[in-house]
Coordinates of C-alpha atoms in Angstrom, one line a residue:
X1 CA -71.8 -58.1 34.4
X2 CA -71.9 -54.8 33.0
X3 CA -72.7 -51.2 34.3
X4 CA -71.5 -48.2 31.7
X5 CA -72.1 -44.6 32.7
X6 CA -71.9 -42.2 30.1
X7 CA -71.5 -38.5 31.8
X8 CA -72.2 -35.3 30.5
X9 CA -68.8 -34.1 29.1
X10 CA -68.3 -33.0 26.0
X11 CA -64.9 -33.9 25.7
X12 CA -66.0 -37.3 26.0
X13 CA -68.5 -37.2 24.2
X14 CA -67.0 -35.3 21.0
X15 CA -64.3 -37.9 20.9
X16 CA -66.5 -40.8 21.3
X17 CA -68.3 -38.6 18.0
X18 CA -64.8 -38.5 16.6
X19 CA -63.0 -41.8 17.1
X20 CA -65.7 -44.1 17.5
X21 CA -65.9 -46.9 14.1
X22 CA -69.5 -47.3 12.3
X23 CA -70.3 -50.8 12.4
X24 CA -70.2 -50.4 8.5
X25 CA -66.7 -49.7 8.6
X26 CA -65.5 -51.2 12.1
X27 CA -64.3 -55.1 12.2
X28 CA -63.6 -55.0 16.0
X29 CA -65.7 -55.6 19.0
X30 CA -68.9 -54.2 18.0
X31 CA -69.4 -56.6 15.3
X32 CA -67.4 -59.4 16.7
X33 CA -70.6 -58.8 19.3
X34 CA -73.6 -59.0 16.7
X35 CA -72.2 -61.7 15.1
X36 CA -71.6 -63.7 18.1
X37 CA -74.8 -62.7 19.7
X38 CA -77.3 -62.9 16.7
X39 CA -78.8 -65.9 17.7
X40 CA -79.2 -65.2 21.0
X41 CA -80.3 -61.8 19.7
X42 CA -82.9 -63.3 17.2
X43 CA -84.4 -65.2 19.8
X44 CA -84.7 -62.9 22.7
X45 CA -83.9 -59.1 21.2
X46 CA -85.5 -59.7 17.8
X47 CA -88.1 -56.8 18.8
X48 CA -85.6 -54.6 20.3
X49 CA -85.3 -51.1 18.5
X50 CA -81.2 -51.2 18.2
X51 CA -80.0 -48.2 19.6
X52 CA -79.7 -45.8 22.4
X53 CA -78.3 -49.0 24.8
X54 CA -81.3 -50.8 24.1
X55 CA -80.2 -54.1 22.4
X56 CA -77.4 -54.7 25.4
X57 CA -80.5 -54.0 28.0
X58 CA -82.0 -57.0 26.3
X59 CA -79.1 -59.1 26.4
X60 CA -78.4 -58.4 30.3
X61 CA -81.9 -59.1 30.3
X62 CA -81.1 -62.2 28.9
X63 CA -77.2 -62.8 30.7
X64 CA -78.4 -66.4 32.2
X65 CA -79.2 -67.5 28.5
X66 CA -76.1 -66.3 26.8
X67 CA -74.0 -68.3 25.2
X68 CA -70.3 -68.8 26.2
X69 CA -68.8 -66.8 23.1
X70 CA -71.6 -64.4 23.1
X71 CA -70.8 -63.5 26.7
X72 CA -67.0 -63.6 25.5
X73 CA -67.5 -61.0 23.1
X74 CA -69.9 -58.7 25.7
X75 CA -66.6 -58.2 27.7
X76 CA -64.3 -57.8 24.5
X77 CA -66.8 -55.2 23.6
X78 CA -67.1 -53.7 27.1
X79 CA -63.0 -54.2 27.1
X80 CA -63.0 -51.7 23.8
X81 CA -65.6 -49.1 25.6
X82 CA -63.6 -49.1 28.8
X83 CA -60.6 -48.1 26.5
X84 CA -62.8 -45.7 24.5
X85 CA -63.4 -43.8 27.8
X86 CA -60.7 -44.0 29.4
X87 CA -58.2 -43.1 26.5
X88 CA -60.8 -40.3 25.0
X89 CA -59.8 -37.1 26.0
X90 CA -55.9 -37.8 26.1
X91 CA -56.7 -38.9 22.4
X92 CA -58.5 -35.4 21.7
X93 CA -55.8 -33.1 23.4
X94 CA -52.9 -34.7 21.6
X95 CA -54.8 -35.1 18.1
X96 CA -56.8 -31.9 18.2
X97 CA -54.2 -29.4 16.1
X98 CA -53.9 -32.0 13.6
X99 CA -58.1 -32.4 13.5
X100 CA -58.2 -29.2 12.6
X101 CA -55.6 -29.2 10.0
X102 CA -57.2 -31.9 8.3
X103 CA -60.0 -32.8 9.0
X104 CA -62.1 -29.6 9.8
X105 CA -64.6 -30.0 7.0
X106 CA -65.8 -33.7 8.0
X107 CA -68.9 -34.3 9.7
X108 CA -68.6 -36.0 13.1
X109 CA -69.9 -39.5 13.3
X110 CA -69.2 -42.8 12.1
X111 CA -65.6 -43.0 12.2
X112 CA -65.2 -40.6 9.9
X113 CA -63.1 -38.4 11.5
X114 CA -61.0 -41.0 12.6
X115 CA -60.8 -42.2 8.5
X116 CA -59.3 -38.6 8.1
X117 CA -56.5 -38.9 10.4
X118 CA -56.0 -42.2 9.0
X119 CA -55.5 -40.8 5.5
X120 CA -53.6 -37.8 6.7
X121 CA -51.4 -40.2 8.7
X122 CA -48.8 -39.1 6.7
X123 CA -49.6 -35.1 7.9
X124 CA -50.3 -35.6 11.3
X125 CA -48.4 -35.3 14.0
X126 CA -46.3 -38.7 15.6
X127 CA -48.1 -38.2 18.8
X128 CA -51.1 -38.2 16.4
X129 CA -50.3 -40.6 14.6
X130 CA -49.4 -42.8 17.6
X131 CA -53.4 -42.3 18.9
X132 CA -54.9 -43.4 15.6
X133 CA -52.9 -46.1 16.1
X134 CA -54.0 -47.3 19.3
X135 CA -57.7 -46.5 17.7
X136 CA -57.4 -48.3 15.3
X137 CA -56.5 -51.5 16.7
X138 CA -58.3 -51.5 19.6
X139 CA -61.7 -51.0 17.5
X140 CA -60.6 -53.5 14.3
X141 CA -60.0 -50.8 11.9
X142 CA -55.4 -51.9 11.4
X143 CA -55.3 -52.3 7.3

């Protein structure tokens, strides 16, 4: 079904921390998967501690029992992750100066830097605005 590999490239890891939205603010693929797969998560993976891919591993172990909507939501989430890993390096390169100028004091993770860039939209370069817009759309963070 899915095969994800995360290298130790610090640029990708840093960008992932910078650009991924937290579950609390995301209305896109992650929340969509959690909602669509709630029955399966409750039935098969309720005892699994979330984090470090354990929930996805449990879902993978039960992939033959997943509903069509859950399976589709997992595919949507995989597509979003593919987008992240395909675009993270260029987004960081394009937005590095804007992050430094506008969001240097923002704690990494939880989508905080992405939120900062969105809030500073008028101050950031047009190229960075394009990157922020693409990530916001992909991860369901549009207003």
